[in-house]
mmCIF file of C-alpha atoms and ligand atoms in Angstrom:
data_model
loop_
_atom_site.group_PDB
_atom_site.id
_atom_site.type_symbol
_atom_site.label_atom_id
_atom_site.label_comp_id
_atom_site.label_asym_id
_atom_site.label_seq_id
_atom_site.Cartn_x
_atom_site.Cartn_y
_atom_site.Cartn_z
ATOM 1 C CA MET A 1 0.000 0.000 0.000
ATOM 2 C CA PRO A 2 1.402 3.424 -0.902
ATOM 3 C CA PRO A 3 1.620 5.887 1.975
ATOM 4 C CA LYS A 4 -1.316 8.131 2.733
ATOM 5 C CA VAL A 5 -0.316 11.705 2.024
ATOM 6 C CA ILE A 6 -1.562 14.294 4.536
ATOM 7 C CA THR A 7 -1.000 17.937 3.616
ATOM 8 C CA ILE A 8 -1.143 20.565 6.343
ATOM 9 C CA THR A 9 -2.053 23.870 4.777
ATOM 10 C CA ASN A 10 -3.350 27.382 5.320
ATOM 11 C CA GLN A 11 -1.994 30.126 3.082
ATOM 12 C CA LYS A 12 -2.277 32.521 6.028
ATOM 13 C CA GLY A 13 1.033 32.818 7.853
ATOM 14 C CA GLY A 14 1.622 31.719 11.432
ATOM 15 C CA THR A 15 -1.449 29.506 11.788
ATOM 16 C CA GLY A 16 0.451 26.513 13.225
ATOM 17 C CA LYS A 17 1.225 24.466 10.092
ATOM 18 C CA THR A 18 4.814 23.655 10.981
ATOM 19 C CA THR A 19 4.057 22.964 14.636
ATOM 20 C CA LEU A 20 1.133 20.718 13.717
ATOM 21 C CA THR A 21 3.218 18.827 11.126
ATOM 22 C CA ALA A 22 5.858 18.023 13.750
ATOM 23 C CA LEU A 23 3.284 17.085 16.405
ATOM 24 C CA LEU A 24 1.321 14.859 14.030
ATOM 25 C CA ALA A 25 4.482 13.127 12.818
ATOM 26 C CA TYR A 26 5.387 12.457 16.432
ATOM 27 C CA GLY A 27 1.878 11.315 17.360
ATOM 28 C CA LEU A 28 1.686 8.868 14.443
ATOM 29 C CA ALA A 29 5.233 7.602 15.051
ATOM 30 C CA ILE A 30 4.512 6.698 18.670
ATOM 31 C CA ARG A 31 1.448 4.804 17.398
ATOM 32 C CA GLY A 32 3.942 2.658 15.475
ATOM 33 C CA ARG A 33 3.503 4.249 12.056
ATOM 34 C CA ARG A 34 6.326 4.916 9.623
ATOM 35 C CA VAL A 35 6.239 8.626 8.878
ATOM 36 C CA LEU A 36 7.969 10.773 6.281
ATOM 37 C CA MET A 37 7.827 14.555 6.644
ATOM 38 C CA LEU A 38 8.164 16.763 3.561
ATOM 39 C CA ASP A 39 9.161 20.350 4.237
ATOM 40 C CA LEU A 40 7.692 22.159 1.238
ATOM 41 C CA ASP A 41 8.352 25.594 2.717
ATOM 42 C CA PRO A 42 11.589 27.213 1.470
ATOM 43 C CA GLN A 43 11.591 29.123 4.780
ATOM 44 C CA SER A 44 12.722 25.737 6.152
ATOM 45 C CA HIS A 45 11.364 26.018 9.696
ATOM 46 C CA LEU A 46 10.288 22.376 9.876
ATOM 47 C CA SER A 47 13.718 21.247 8.674
ATOM 48 C CA SER A 48 15.387 23.465 11.267
ATOM 49 C CA LEU A 49 13.581 21.619 14.064
ATOM 50 C CA PHE A 50 15.524 18.484 13.184
ATOM 51 C CA LEU A 51 18.657 19.450 11.223
ATOM 52 C CA ARG A 52 21.578 21.647 12.233
ATOM 53 C CA ILE A 53 21.364 25.166 10.894
ATOM 54 C CA ASN A 54 24.489 24.778 8.743
ATOM 55 C CA GLU A 55 22.805 21.858 6.978
ATOM 56 C CA VAL A 56 19.607 23.823 6.359
ATOM 57 C CA GLU A 57 21.728 26.657 4.978
ATOM 58 C CA ASN A 58 22.485 24.650 1.864
ATOM 59 C CA ILE A 59 20.376 21.690 0.771
ATOM 60 C CA SER A 60 21.056 20.075 -2.586
ATOM 61 C CA ASP A 61 19.115 16.823 -2.109
ATOM 62 C CA GLY A 62 15.809 17.920 -0.582
ATOM 63 C CA VAL A 63 12.226 18.578 -1.710
ATOM 64 C CA LEU A 64 13.212 20.811 -4.594
ATOM 65 C CA GLU A 65 15.353 18.035 -6.054
ATOM 66 C CA LEU A 66 12.487 15.614 -5.366
ATOM 67 C CA ALA A 67 10.195 17.863 -7.392
ATOM 68 C CA ILE A 68 12.568 18.358 -10.323
ATOM 69 C CA GLN A 69 13.339 14.647 -10.679
ATOM 70 C CA GLY A 70 16.770 15.088 -9.097
ATOM 71 C CA ARG A 71 18.570 13.114 -6.387
ATOM 72 C CA PHE A 72 17.059 13.464 -2.935
ATOM 73 C CA LYS A 73 17.970 12.016 0.436
ATOM 74 C CA ILE A 74 15.669 11.033 3.260
ATOM 75 C CA ARG A 75 17.138 12.134 6.602
ATOM 76 C CA GLN A 76 16.440 9.752 9.481
ATOM 77 C CA ILE A 77 14.984 11.682 12.387
ATOM 78 C CA ASP A 78 15.526 10.868 16.041
ATOM 79 C CA LEU A 79 12.453 11.935 17.971
ATOM 80 C CA GLY A 80 14.139 11.049 21.252
ATOM 81 C CA VAL A 81 11.815 8.131 21.879
ATOM 82 C CA LYS A 82 11.963 4.538 20.706
ATOM 83 C CA VAL A 83 9.521 3.985 17.871
ATOM 84 C CA SER A 84 8.985 0.809 15.909
ATOM 85 C CA GLY A 85 8.873 2.487 12.489
ATOM 86 C CA GLU A 86 11.152 4.864 10.671
ATOM 87 C CA VAL A 87 10.731 8.614 10.825
ATOM 88 C CA GLY A 88 12.189 10.522 7.899
ATOM 89 C CA LEU A 89 12.414 14.058 6.588
ATOM 90 C CA ILE A 90 12.993 15.445 3.114
ATOM 91 C CA PRO A 91 14.039 18.998 3.939
ATOM 92 C CA SER A 92 13.941 22.419 2.381
ATOM 93 C CA GLY A 93 16.991 24.675 2.429
ATOM 94 C CA ILE A 94 17.336 28.408 2.843
ATOM 95 C CA ASN A 95 19.337 28.374 -0.416
ATOM 96 C CA TYR A 96 16.195 27.407 -2.375
ATOM 97 C CA ILE A 97 15.065 31.028 -2.304
ATOM 98 C CA ILE A 98 18.209 32.007 -4.207
ATOM 99 C CA ASP A 99 17.643 29.237 -6.772
ATOM 100 C CA VAL A 100 14.206 30.695 -7.403
ATOM 101 C CA PHE A 101 15.511 34.280 -7.499
ATOM 102 C CA ARG A 102 18.175 33.354 -10.073
ATOM 103 C CA GLY A 103 15.604 31.525 -12.229
ATOM 104 C CA MET A 104 17.434 28.228 -11.818
ATOM 105 C CA ILE A 105 14.266 26.245 -11.263
ATOM 106 C CA PRO A 106 13.072 25.198 -14.708
ATOM 107 C CA ALA A 107 9.412 24.221 -14.945
ATOM 108 C CA TRP A 108 7.311 24.610 -11.835
ATOM 109 C CA ASP A 109 4.957 21.744 -12.492
ATOM 110 C CA PRO A 110 2.305 21.792 -9.755
ATOM 111 C CA GLN A 111 1.902 18.002 -10.058
ATOM 112 C CA ALA A 112 5.644 17.335 -9.727
ATOM 113 C CA VAL A 113 5.681 16.020 -6.159
ATOM 114 C CA TYR A 114 2.558 13.934 -6.795
ATOM 115 C CA SER A 115 4.264 12.253 -9.763
ATOM 116 C CA ARG A 116 7.521 11.640 -7.933
ATOM 117 C CA LEU A 117 5.847 10.220 -4.814
ATOM 118 C CA MET A 118 3.844 7.811 -6.969
ATOM 119 C CA THR A 119 6.934 6.392 -8.617
ATOM 120 C CA GLU A 120 9.574 6.439 -5.900
ATOM 121 C CA PRO A 121 10.006 2.987 -4.329
ATOM 122 C CA ALA A 122 11.956 4.305 -1.302
ATOM 123 C CA ILE A 123 8.892 6.332 -0.357
ATOM 124 C CA ASN A 124 6.197 3.945 -1.562
ATOM 125 C CA LYS A 125 7.444 0.916 0.319
ATOM 126 C CA GLY A 126 9.007 2.628 3.301
ATOM 127 C CA TYR A 127 6.226 4.690 4.859
ATOM 128 C CA ASP A 128 2.652 4.564 6.083
ATOM 129 C CA TYR A 129 2.238 8.339 5.997
ATOM 130 C CA VAL A 130 3.783 11.286 4.211
ATOM 131 C CA ILE A 131 3.042 14.573 5.982
ATOM 132 C CA CYS A 132 3.614 17.779 4.004
ATOM 133 C CA ASP A 133 4.201 21.147 5.644
ATOM 134 C CA THR A 134 3.373 23.966 3.203
ATOM 135 C CA PRO A 135 4.362 27.634 2.880
ATOM 136 C CA PRO A 136 2.072 30.525 3.855
ATOM 137 C CA GLU A 137 1.477 31.413 0.219
ATOM 138 C CA LEU A 138 -0.367 30.039 -2.768
ATOM 139 C CA PHE A 139 2.542 29.260 -5.042
ATOM 140 C CA THR A 140 3.964 26.156 -6.628
ATOM 141 C CA PRO A 141 5.425 24.430 -3.532
ATOM 142 C CA THR A 142 2.026 24.776 -1.847
ATOM 143 C CA MET A 143 0.363 23.244 -4.893
ATOM 144 C CA TRP A 144 2.894 20.393 -4.821
ATOM 145 C CA GLY A 145 1.552 19.534 -1.390
ATOM 146 C CA LEU A 146 -2.095 19.992 -2.318
ATOM 147 C CA TYR A 147 -1.943 17.914 -5.513
ATOM 148 C CA ALA A 148 -0.039 15.148 -3.727
ATOM 149 C CA ALA A 149 -2.599 15.025 -0.902
ATOM 150 C CA ASP A 150 -4.985 12.227 -0.071
ATOM 151 C CA TYR A 151 -6.014 14.239 2.974
ATOM 152 C CA ILE A 152 -5.829 17.924 3.807
ATOM 153 C CA ILE A 153 -5.744 19.279 7.358
ATOM 154 C CA ILE A 154 -6.250 23.000 7.888
ATOM 155 C CA PRO A 155 -4.746 24.417 11.063
ATOM 156 C CA SER A 156 -6.072 27.668 12.432
ATOM 157 C CA ASN A 157 -5.949 29.678 15.589
ATOM 158 C CA MET A 158 -8.854 31.867 16.696
ATOM 159 C CA GLU A 159 -7.457 35.030 15.120
ATOM 160 C CA GLU A 160 -9.815 36.622 12.570
ATOM 161 C CA LEU A 161 -7.361 36.666 9.661
ATOM 162 C CA SER A 162 -6.482 33.001 10.171
ATOM 163 C CA LEU A 163 -10.160 32.115 10.104
ATOM 164 C CA LEU A 164 -10.624 34.174 6.946
ATOM 165 C CA GLY A 165 -7.692 32.209 5.517
ATOM 166 C CA VAL A 166 -9.649 29.018 6.183
ATOM 167 C CA LYS A 167 -12.693 30.345 4.318
ATOM 168 C CA ILE A 168 -10.634 31.431 1.292
ATOM 169 C CA LEU A 169 -8.982 28.043 1.224
ATOM 170 C CA LEU A 170 -12.294 26.195 1.353
ATOM 171 C CA LYS A 171 -14.045 28.399 -1.184
ATOM 172 C CA GLU A 172 -11.337 29.240 -3.712
ATOM 173 C CA VAL A 173 -8.471 26.781 -3.421
ATOM 174 C CA ILE A 174 -9.769 23.383 -2.280
ATOM 175 C CA PRO A 175 -12.471 23.195 -5.027
ATOM 176 C CA ASP A 176 -9.769 23.796 -7.625
ATOM 177 C CA VAL A 177 -7.595 21.105 -6.072
ATOM 178 C CA ILE A 178 -10.483 18.635 -5.873
ATOM 179 C CA MET A 179 -11.295 19.203 -9.546
ATOM 180 C CA LYS A 180 -7.744 19.105 -10.889
ATOM 181 C CA SER A 181 -6.034 16.571 -8.623
ATOM 182 C CA LYS A 182 -5.255 13.138 -10.012
ATOM 183 C CA LYS A 183 -6.099 11.821 -6.550
ATOM 184 C CA GLU A 184 -9.349 12.129 -4.614
ATOM 185 C CA PRO A 185 -8.311 14.566 -1.901
ATOM 186 C CA LYS A 186 -10.489 14.903 1.171
ATOM 187 C CA VAL A 187 -10.488 17.576 3.827
ATOM 188 C CA LEU A 188 -9.956 15.757 7.103
ATOM 189 C CA GLY A 189 -10.863 18.757 9.197
ATOM 190 C CA ILE A 190 -9.909 22.060 10.715
ATOM 191 C CA ALA A 191 -7.476 21.744 13.604
ATOM 192 C CA LEU A 192 -7.599 24.518 16.178
ATOM 193 C CA ILE A 193 -4.106 25.124 17.517
ATOM 194 C CA ASN A 194 -2.458 27.756 19.706
ATOM 195 C CA ILE A 195 -5.747 28.715 21.320
ATOM 196 C CA THR A 196 -5.961 29.959 24.887
ATOM 197 C CA ARG A 197 -7.750 27.995 27.563
ATOM 198 C CA ARG A 198 -9.948 31.042 28.086
ATOM 199 C CA VAL A 199 -11.838 30.300 24.864
ATOM 200 C CA LYS A 200 -15.231 28.899 25.783
ATOM 201 C CA SER A 201 -16.490 25.713 24.196
ATOM 202 C CA ASP A 202 -19.681 27.398 22.995
ATOM 203 C CA THR A 203 -17.576 30.062 21.213
ATOM 204 C CA ILE A 204 -15.903 27.239 19.329
ATOM 205 C CA ALA A 205 -19.221 25.500 18.676
ATOM 206 C CA LYS A 206 -20.696 28.732 17.230
ATOM 207 C CA LEU A 207 -17.657 29.236 15.061
ATOM 208 C CA GLU A 208 -17.899 25.684 13.779
ATOM 209 C CA THR A 209 -21.599 26.111 12.970
ATOM 210 C CA SER A 210 -20.871 29.232 10.949
ATOM 211 C CA VAL A 211 -17.999 27.618 9.003
ATOM 212 C CA VAL A 212 -20.112 24.506 8.336
ATOM 213 C CA ARG A 213 -22.885 26.753 6.987
ATOM 214 C CA PHE A 214 -20.316 28.391 4.721
ATOM 215 C CA VAL A 215 -19.032 25.025 3.431
ATOM 216 C CA ARG A 216 -22.575 23.785 2.757
ATOM 217 C CA GLN A 217 -23.062 26.670 0.352
ATOM 218 C CA LEU A 218 -20.334 25.211 -1.833
ATOM 219 C CA PRO A 219 -21.257 22.611 -4.505
ATOM 220 C CA SER A 220 -22.038 19.171 -3.077
ATOM 221 C CA ALA A 221 -19.092 17.709 -5.037
ATOM 222 C CA ILE A 222 -16.948 19.820 -2.713
ATOM 223 C CA TYR A 223 -18.673 19.540 0.654
ATOM 224 C CA SER A 224 -19.068 15.775 0.345
ATOM 225 C CA ARG A 225 -15.255 15.656 0.384
ATOM 226 C CA VAL A 226 -15.096 17.630 3.637
ATOM 227 C CA TYR A 227 -15.306 15.612 6.848
ATOM 228 C CA GLY A 228 -18.790 15.968 8.361
ATOM 229 C CA LYS A 229 -17.581 16.924 11.846
ATOM 230 C CA LEU A 230 -15.565 19.852 10.560
ATOM 231 C CA PHE A 231 -13.473 20.719 13.620
ATOM 232 C CA PHE A 232 -11.190 18.135 15.190
ATOM 233 C CA ASP A 233 -12.373 17.368 18.722
ATOM 234 C CA THR A 234 -8.802 17.556 19.951
ATOM 235 C CA LEU A 235 -7.785 21.153 20.523
ATOM 236 C CA ILE A 236 -4.098 21.980 20.752
ATOM 237 C CA TYR A 237 -4.016 24.718 23.335
ATOM 238 C CA ARG A 238 -1.388 27.395 23.639
ATOM 239 C CA ASP A 239 1.452 25.826 25.547
ATOM 240 C CA ASP A 240 4.750 27.360 26.660
ATOM 241 C CA GLU A 241 6.591 24.307 25.380
ATOM 242 C CA LEU A 242 5.473 25.105 21.830
ATOM 243 C CA ARG A 243 5.876 28.869 21.909
ATOM 244 C CA ASP A 244 8.401 29.899 19.228
ATOM 245 C CA LEU A 245 9.453 26.261 18.873
ATOM 246 C CA ALA A 246 10.787 26.755 15.343
ATOM 247 C CA TYR A 247 12.559 30.006 16.223
ATOM 248 C CA ARG A 248 14.645 28.957 19.212
ATOM 249 C CA PRO A 249 18.431 28.851 19.029
ATOM 250 C CA ARG A 250 19.887 25.324 18.608
ATOM 251 C CA ARG A 251 16.368 23.878 18.522
ATOM 252 C CA TRP A 252 17.519 20.777 16.608
ATOM 253 C CA GLU A 253 19.449 19.629 19.679
ATOM 254 C CA ILE A 254 16.296 19.081 21.722
ATOM 255 C CA PRO A 255 14.407 15.973 20.588
ATOM 256 C CA LEU A 256 10.701 16.475 20.066
ATOM 257 C CA SER A 257 9.838 13.906 22.753
ATOM 258 C CA ARG A 258 11.503 16.111 25.378
ATOM 259 C CA VAL A 259 9.477 19.139 24.297
ATOM 260 C CA ILE A 260 6.196 17.220 24.233
ATOM 261 C CA ASN A 261 6.662 15.180 27.380
ATOM 262 C CA ARG A 262 7.415 18.190 29.544
ATOM 263 C CA SER A 263 3.687 18.906 29.518
ATOM 264 C CA SER A 264 1.199 16.135 30.243
ATOM 265 C CA GLU A 265 -1.605 18.188 28.656
ATOM 266 C CA LEU A 266 0.396 18.596 25.471
ATOM 267 C CA ARG A 267 1.299 14.920 25.389
ATOM 268 C CA SER A 268 -2.319 13.866 25.607
ATOM 269 C CA GLU A 269 -3.345 16.415 22.974
ATOM 270 C CA VAL A 270 -0.729 15.025 20.583
ATOM 271 C CA GLU A 271 -1.825 11.440 21.239
ATOM 272 C CA GLY A 272 -5.495 12.399 20.910
ATOM 273 C CA PHE A 273 -4.950 14.299 17.683
ATOM 274 C CA ALA A 274 -3.014 11.494 15.972
ATOM 275 C CA SER A 275 -5.642 8.992 17.010
ATOM 276 C CA GLU A 276 -8.403 11.231 15.687
ATOM 277 C CA VAL A 277 -6.559 11.673 12.383
ATOM 278 C CA GLU A 278 -6.374 7.910 11.901
ATOM 279 C CA ASN A 279 -10.020 7.447 12.920
ATOM 280 C CA ARG A 280 -11.133 10.078 10.432
ATOM 281 C CA ILE A 281 -9.073 8.473 7.669
ATOM 282 C CA ASN A 282 -10.345 4.983 8.396
ATOM 283 C CA ASN A 283 -13.990 6.043 8.720
ATOM 284 C CA PHE A 284 -14.211 9.041 6.423
ATOM 285 C CA LYS A 285 -17.695 10.521 6.373
ATOM 286 C CA GLY A 286 -18.198 13.594 4.213
ATOM 287 C CA MET A 287 -20.785 16.320 4.831
ATOM 288 C CA VAL A 288 -24.312 15.555 3.702
HETATM 289 N N1 ATP B 301 -0.025 25.332 20.667
HETATM 290 C C1 ATP B 301 0.870 26.318 20.635
HETATM 291 N N2 ATP B 301 1.310 26.893 21.776
HETATM 292 C C2 ATP B 301 2.193 27.931 21.747
HETATM 293 N N3 ATP B 301 2.705 28.443 20.628
HETATM 294 C C3 ATP B 301 2.304 27.897 19.449
HETATM 295 C C4 ATP B 301 1.381 26.820 19.389
HETATM 296 N N4 ATP B 301 1.190 26.498 18.102
HETATM 297 C C5 ATP B 301 1.958 27.332 17.380
HETATM 298 N N5 ATP B 301 2.618 28.179 18.184
HETATM 299 C C6 ATP B 301 3.547 29.262 17.790
HETATM 300 O O1 ATP B 301 2.897 30.078 16.817
HETATM 301 C C7 ATP B 301 3.832 30.518 15.845
HETATM 302 C C8 ATP B 301 3.371 30.075 14.466
HETATM 303 O O2 ATP B 301 3.380 28.646 14.428
HETATM 304 P P1 ATP B 301 3.975 27.875 13.171
HETATM 305 O O3 ATP B 301 5.343 28.345 12.853
HETATM 306 O O4 ATP B 301 3.762 26.433 13.431
HETATM 307 O O5 ATP B 301 2.947 28.395 12.077
HETATM 308 P P2 ATP B 301 3.059 28.274 10.504
HETATM 309 O O6 ATP B 301 1.662 28.288 9.995
HETATM 310 O O7 ATP B 301 3.911 27.128 10.137
HETATM 311 O O8 ATP B 301 3.805 29.624 10.161
HETATM 312 P P3 ATP B 301 4.332 30.075 8.689
HETATM 313 O O9 ATP B 301 3.082 30.478 7.974
HETATM 314 O O10 ATP B 301 5.255 31.194 8.985
HETATM 315 O O11 ATP B 301 4.971 28.865 8.082
HETATM 316 C C9 ATP B 301 5.172 29.907 16.250
HETATM 317 O O12 ATP B 301 5.896 30.865 17.002
HETATM 318 C C10 ATP B 301 4.785 28.729 17.111
HETATM 319 O O13 ATP B 301 5.786 28.379 18.039
HETATM 320 MG MG1 MG B 302 5.540 27.073 8.829
#
């Protein structure tokens, strides 16, 4: 069975994509799954959680090479906890921006990562899940992730612009992806992350009702591909352990298990979220 590709996306910046990618990879890995992370963001924050900064400074065998049919290398990641399956990363590098600036990237085929993932035995046989972190923009690397996706997860916090980002994505971008993808992508849900414990549950319920109403106004070919219970039940609250995680000095030296296990609330959120992701995948029920 080829791996299930989960793309974490919201073109609005700072909504928790990179954090959620790392937490989900961890959560699935401790459930015994083999997980490959793809850092599709040339800003390279996900890569910098796991690789030394001087490696991220210059990548010549990462996702860009994957996309242009070049030679790529899967880095083995140590999460700091014994897991039965492999955890890998295909990184981005800060140098990619310069490649783009100098026009050294030939054709930006939006289906490039989809095609490569389909044909690459090292990925097809080696992993249960591929999790793609995407940039906060709607440009080709984002589309690589969206067209490769079997499942899309949209992270958002409670900030108005992030929530508007979700609506734009659902109304303008996802329908396009559903129509043009060679796969049958499904929206697994909206994941609320980085929210304060002060937020009341009925505030969240009201928000969910209004977003569901919005999605139901889309064509049924679209909303039937969106998971019926739109918001994940597991909320990932604001936690000091996660604050500025991808911006800390020498962050790659601290294994993710140490960060997560310092907070019992965070640990159970990560476990709960990964379990919910697998439940939703195994029993997908679209909106009716
Ligand atoms: N649950 C949380 N608790 C505390 N801080 C959080 C939490 N989730 C995310 N953050 C912080 O919010 C900021 C944005 O998160 P993150 O970098 O994951 O978002 P992003 O969507 O990947 O951003 P970008 O669009 O720049 O790629 C970071 O400083 C991160 O540490
Ligand atoms: Mg990010």
